[in-house]
mmCIF file of C-alpha atoms in Angstrom:
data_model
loop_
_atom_site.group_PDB
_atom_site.id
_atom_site.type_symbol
_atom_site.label_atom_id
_atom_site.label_comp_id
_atom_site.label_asym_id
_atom_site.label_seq_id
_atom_site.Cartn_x
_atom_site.Cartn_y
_atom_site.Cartn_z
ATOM 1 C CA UNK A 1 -58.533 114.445 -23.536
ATOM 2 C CA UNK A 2 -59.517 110.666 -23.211
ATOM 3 C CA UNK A 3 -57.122 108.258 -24.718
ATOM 4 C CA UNK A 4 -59.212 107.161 -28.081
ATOM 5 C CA UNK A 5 -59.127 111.077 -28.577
ATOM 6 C CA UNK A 6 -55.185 111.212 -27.983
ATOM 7 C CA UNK A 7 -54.460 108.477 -30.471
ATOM 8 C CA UNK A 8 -56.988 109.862 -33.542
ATOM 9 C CA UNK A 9 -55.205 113.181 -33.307
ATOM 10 C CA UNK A 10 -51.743 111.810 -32.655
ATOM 11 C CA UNK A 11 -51.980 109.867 -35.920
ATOM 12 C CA UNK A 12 -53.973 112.156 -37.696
ATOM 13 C CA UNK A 13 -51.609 115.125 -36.990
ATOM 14 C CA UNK A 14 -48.559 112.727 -38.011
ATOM 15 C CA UNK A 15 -49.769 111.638 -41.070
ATOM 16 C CA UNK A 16 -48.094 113.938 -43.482
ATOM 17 C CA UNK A 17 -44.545 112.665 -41.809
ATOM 18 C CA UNK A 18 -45.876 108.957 -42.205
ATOM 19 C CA UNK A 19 -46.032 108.884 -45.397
ATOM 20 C CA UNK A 20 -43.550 110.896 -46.724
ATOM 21 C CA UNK A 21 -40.988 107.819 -46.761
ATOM 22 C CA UNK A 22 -43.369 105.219 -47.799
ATOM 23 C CA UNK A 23 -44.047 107.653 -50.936
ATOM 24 C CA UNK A 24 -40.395 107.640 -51.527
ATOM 25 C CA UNK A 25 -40.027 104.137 -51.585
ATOM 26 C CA UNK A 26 -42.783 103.595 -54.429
ATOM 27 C CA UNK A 27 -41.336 106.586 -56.560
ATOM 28 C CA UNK A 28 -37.688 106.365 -56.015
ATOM 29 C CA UNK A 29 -34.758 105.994 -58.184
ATOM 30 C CA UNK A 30 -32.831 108.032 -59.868
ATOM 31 C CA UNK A 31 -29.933 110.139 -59.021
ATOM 32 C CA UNK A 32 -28.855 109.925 -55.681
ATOM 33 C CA UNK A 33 -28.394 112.396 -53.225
ATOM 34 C CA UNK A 34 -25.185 112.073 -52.794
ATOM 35 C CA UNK A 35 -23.771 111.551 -56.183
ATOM 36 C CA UNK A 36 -21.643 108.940 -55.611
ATOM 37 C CA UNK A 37 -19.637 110.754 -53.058
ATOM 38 C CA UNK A 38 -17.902 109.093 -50.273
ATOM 39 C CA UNK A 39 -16.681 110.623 -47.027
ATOM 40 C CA UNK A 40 -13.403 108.112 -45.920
ATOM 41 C CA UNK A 41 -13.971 105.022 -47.632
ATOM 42 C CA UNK A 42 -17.627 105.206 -46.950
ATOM 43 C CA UNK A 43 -20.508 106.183 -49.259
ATOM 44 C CA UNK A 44 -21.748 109.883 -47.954
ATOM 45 C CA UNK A 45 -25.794 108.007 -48.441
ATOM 46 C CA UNK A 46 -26.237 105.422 -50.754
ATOM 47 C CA UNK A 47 -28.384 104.796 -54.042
ATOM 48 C CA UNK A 48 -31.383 104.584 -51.701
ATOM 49 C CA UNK A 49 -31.496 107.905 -51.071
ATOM 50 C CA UNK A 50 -32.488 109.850 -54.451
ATOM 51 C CA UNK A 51 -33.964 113.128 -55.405
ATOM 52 C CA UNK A 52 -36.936 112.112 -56.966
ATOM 53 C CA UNK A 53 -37.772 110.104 -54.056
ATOM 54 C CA UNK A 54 -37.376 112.542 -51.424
ATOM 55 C CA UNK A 55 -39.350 115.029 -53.758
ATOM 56 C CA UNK A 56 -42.049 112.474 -54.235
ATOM 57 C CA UNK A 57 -41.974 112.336 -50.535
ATOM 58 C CA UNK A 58 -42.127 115.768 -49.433
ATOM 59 C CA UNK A 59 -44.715 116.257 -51.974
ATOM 60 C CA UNK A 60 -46.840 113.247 -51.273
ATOM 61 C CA UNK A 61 -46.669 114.798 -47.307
ATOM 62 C CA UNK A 62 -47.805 118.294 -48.452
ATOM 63 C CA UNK A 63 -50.677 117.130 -50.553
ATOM 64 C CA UNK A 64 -51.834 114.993 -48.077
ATOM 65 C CA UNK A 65 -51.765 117.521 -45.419
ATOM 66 C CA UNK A 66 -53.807 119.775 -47.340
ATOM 67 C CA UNK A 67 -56.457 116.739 -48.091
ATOM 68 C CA UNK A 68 -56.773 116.495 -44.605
ATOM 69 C CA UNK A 69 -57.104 120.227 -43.919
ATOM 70 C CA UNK A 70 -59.940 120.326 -46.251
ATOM 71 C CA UNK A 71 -61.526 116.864 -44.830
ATOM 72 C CA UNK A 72 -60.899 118.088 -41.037
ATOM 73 C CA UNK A 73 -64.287 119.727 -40.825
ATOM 74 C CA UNK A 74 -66.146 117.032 -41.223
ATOM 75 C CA UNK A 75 -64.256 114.269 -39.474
ATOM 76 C CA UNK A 76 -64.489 116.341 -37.024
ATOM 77 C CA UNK A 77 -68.234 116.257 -37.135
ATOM 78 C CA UNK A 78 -68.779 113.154 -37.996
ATOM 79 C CA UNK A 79 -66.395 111.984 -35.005
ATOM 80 C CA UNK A 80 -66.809 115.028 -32.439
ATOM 81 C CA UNK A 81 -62.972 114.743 -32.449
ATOM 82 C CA UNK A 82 -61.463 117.819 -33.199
ATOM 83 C CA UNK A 83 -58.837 116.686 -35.793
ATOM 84 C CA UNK A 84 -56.022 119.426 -36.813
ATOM 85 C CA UNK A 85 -55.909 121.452 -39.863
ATOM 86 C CA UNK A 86 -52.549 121.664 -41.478
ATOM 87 C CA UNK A 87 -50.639 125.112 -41.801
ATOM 88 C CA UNK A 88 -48.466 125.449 -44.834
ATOM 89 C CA UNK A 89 -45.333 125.531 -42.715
ATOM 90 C CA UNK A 90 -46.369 122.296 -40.561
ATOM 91 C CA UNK A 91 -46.851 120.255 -43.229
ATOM 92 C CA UNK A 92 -43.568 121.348 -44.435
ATOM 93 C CA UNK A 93 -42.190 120.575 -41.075
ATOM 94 C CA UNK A 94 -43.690 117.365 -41.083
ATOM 95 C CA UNK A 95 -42.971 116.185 -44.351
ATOM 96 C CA UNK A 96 -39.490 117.707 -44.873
ATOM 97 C CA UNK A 97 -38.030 116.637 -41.348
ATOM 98 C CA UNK A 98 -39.617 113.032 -42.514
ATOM 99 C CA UNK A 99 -37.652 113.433 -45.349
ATOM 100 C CA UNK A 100 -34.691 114.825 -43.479
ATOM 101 C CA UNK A 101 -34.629 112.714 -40.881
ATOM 102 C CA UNK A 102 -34.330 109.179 -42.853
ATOM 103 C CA UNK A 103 -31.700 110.753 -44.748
ATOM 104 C CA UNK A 104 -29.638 111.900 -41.257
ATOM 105 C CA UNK A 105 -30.466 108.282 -40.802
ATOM 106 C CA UNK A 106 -28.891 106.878 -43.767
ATOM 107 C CA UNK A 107 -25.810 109.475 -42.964
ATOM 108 C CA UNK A 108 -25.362 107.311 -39.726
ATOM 109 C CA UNK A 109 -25.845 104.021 -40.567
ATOM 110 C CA UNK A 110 -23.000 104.752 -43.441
ATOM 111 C CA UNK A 111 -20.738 106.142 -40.873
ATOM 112 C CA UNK A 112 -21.524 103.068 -38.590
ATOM 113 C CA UNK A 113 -20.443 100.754 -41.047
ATOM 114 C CA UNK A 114 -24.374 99.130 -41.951
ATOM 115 C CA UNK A 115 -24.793 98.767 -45.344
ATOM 116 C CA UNK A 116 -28.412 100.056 -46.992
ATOM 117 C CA UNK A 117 -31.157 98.246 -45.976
ATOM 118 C CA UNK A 118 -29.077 97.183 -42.674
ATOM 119 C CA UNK A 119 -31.180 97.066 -39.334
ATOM 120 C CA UNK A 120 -30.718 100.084 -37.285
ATOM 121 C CA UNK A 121 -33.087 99.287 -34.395
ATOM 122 C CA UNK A 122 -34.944 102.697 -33.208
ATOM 123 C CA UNK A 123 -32.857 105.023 -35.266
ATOM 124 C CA UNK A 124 -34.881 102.875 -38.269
ATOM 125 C CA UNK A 125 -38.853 103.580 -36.637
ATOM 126 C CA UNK A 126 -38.082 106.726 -34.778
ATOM 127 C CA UNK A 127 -36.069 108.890 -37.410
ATOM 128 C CA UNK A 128 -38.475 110.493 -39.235
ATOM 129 C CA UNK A 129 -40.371 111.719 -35.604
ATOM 130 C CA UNK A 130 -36.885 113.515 -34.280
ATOM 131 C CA UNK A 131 -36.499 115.556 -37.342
ATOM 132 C CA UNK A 132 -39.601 116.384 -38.005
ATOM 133 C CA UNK A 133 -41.130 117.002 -34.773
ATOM 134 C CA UNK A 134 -38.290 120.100 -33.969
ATOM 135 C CA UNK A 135 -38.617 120.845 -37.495
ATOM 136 C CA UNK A 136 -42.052 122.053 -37.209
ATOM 137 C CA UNK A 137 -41.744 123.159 -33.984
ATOM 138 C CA UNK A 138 -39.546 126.020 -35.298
ATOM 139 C CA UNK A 139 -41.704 126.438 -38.478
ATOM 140 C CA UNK A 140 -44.911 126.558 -37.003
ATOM 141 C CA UNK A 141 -44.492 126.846 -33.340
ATOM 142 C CA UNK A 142 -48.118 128.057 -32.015
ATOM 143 C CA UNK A 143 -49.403 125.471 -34.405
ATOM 144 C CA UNK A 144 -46.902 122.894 -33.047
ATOM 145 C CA UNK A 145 -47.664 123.684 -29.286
ATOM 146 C CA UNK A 146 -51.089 123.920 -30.033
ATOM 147 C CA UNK A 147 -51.607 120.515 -31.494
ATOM 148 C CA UNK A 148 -48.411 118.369 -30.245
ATOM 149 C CA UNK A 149 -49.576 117.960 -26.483
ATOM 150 C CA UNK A 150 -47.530 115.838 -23.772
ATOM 151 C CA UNK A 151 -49.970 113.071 -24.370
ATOM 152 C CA UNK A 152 -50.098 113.377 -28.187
ATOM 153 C CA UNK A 153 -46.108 112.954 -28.606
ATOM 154 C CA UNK A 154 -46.015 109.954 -26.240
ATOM 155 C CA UNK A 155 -48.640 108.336 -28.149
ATOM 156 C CA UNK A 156 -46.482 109.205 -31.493
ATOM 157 C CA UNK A 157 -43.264 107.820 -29.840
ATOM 158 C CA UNK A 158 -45.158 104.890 -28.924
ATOM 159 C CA UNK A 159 -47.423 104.564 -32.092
ATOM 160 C CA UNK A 160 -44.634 104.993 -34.826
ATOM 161 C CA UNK A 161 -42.807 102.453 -34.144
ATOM 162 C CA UNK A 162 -46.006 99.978 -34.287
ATOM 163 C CA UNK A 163 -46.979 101.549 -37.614
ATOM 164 C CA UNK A 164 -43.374 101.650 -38.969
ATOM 165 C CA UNK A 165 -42.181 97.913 -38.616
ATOM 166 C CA UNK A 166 -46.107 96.802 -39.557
ATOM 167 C CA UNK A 167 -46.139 98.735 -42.899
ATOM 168 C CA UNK A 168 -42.368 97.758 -43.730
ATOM 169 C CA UNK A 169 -43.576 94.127 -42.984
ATOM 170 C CA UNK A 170 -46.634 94.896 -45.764
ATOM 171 C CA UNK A 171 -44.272 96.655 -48.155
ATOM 172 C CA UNK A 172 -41.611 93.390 -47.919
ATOM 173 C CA UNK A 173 -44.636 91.093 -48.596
ATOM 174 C CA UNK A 174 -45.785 92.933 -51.809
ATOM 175 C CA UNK A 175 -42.536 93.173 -52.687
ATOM 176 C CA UNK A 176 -41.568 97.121 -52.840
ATOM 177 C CA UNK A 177 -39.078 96.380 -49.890
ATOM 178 C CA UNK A 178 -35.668 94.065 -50.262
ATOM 179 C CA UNK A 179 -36.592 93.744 -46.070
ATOM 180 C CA UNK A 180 -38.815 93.765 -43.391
ATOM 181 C CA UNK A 181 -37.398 96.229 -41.544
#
């Protein structure tokens, strides 16, 4: 598979665990997850992390997915790459362990004393990936293996990143973010 090819499908098939957070961000609010509770002294989450927004989230990943299943046919014609179609339980992978995963996140920073919005270099661009990579692995395995090659997860671990602190940078500027990170 030659590089160019690697990286279309890498984001392509990632997509519906991109977005899942940004989604969040623009619809959030609301009750938090974690209802106030704290575990010590320590808030269990924070405010950040509410159920509409992770609903929002998972839902914004799922429609996506199936957008792209129906539009795979012909980017794949148009582009002789053969881009993924989405099986119900990847894109739940995907979008859930998205989902999942920045709230794990949030679990940890809390624990580690960073209040929200604190920098958590890595654990803040690579989150989302280590949840919802297994996550559909177990969901969707043949679909997972199929799709999720050696080459295609080292482009994701090295893509994500990229993507992540660019699009935080975006959302700071327009003002949906309280920072760029």
């Amino acid at each position: 598979m030659a590089i160019l090819e690697t990286i279309v499908i890498a984001f392509w098939a990632m997509l519906p665990a991109y977005v899942p957070n940004n989604a969040a961000v623009l619809a959030g609010g609301g009750r938090p997850i974690d209802g106030g509770r704290t575990w010590g002294d320590k808030r269990m989450l924070g405010d950040g992390k509410t159920w509409r927004g992770t609903a929002a989230g998972i839902v914004a990943g799922l429609a996506l997915a199936g957008l792209l299943t129906v539009v795979a046919p012909a980017v794949a014609d148009a582009t002789g790459i053969d881009v993924p179609e989405f099986e119900p339980l990847a894109a739940l992978g995907l979008a859930g362990g998205a989902m999942l995963g920045d709230i794990l996140a949030s679990f940890l920073k809390r624990r580690s004393g960073r209040q929200r919005g604190a920098m958590f270099p890595g654990l803040d661009q690579l989150d989302f990936v280590v949840v919802s990579l297994p996550l559909t692995a177990l969901l969707a395995r043949e679909w997972f293996f199929e799709v999720f090659t050696v080459g295609v997860v080292a482009v994701v671990v090295i893509l994500t990143p990229i993507l992540h602190v660019t699009t935080n940078m975006i959302a700071y500027k327009l003002g949906l973010k309280n920072e760029p990170w």
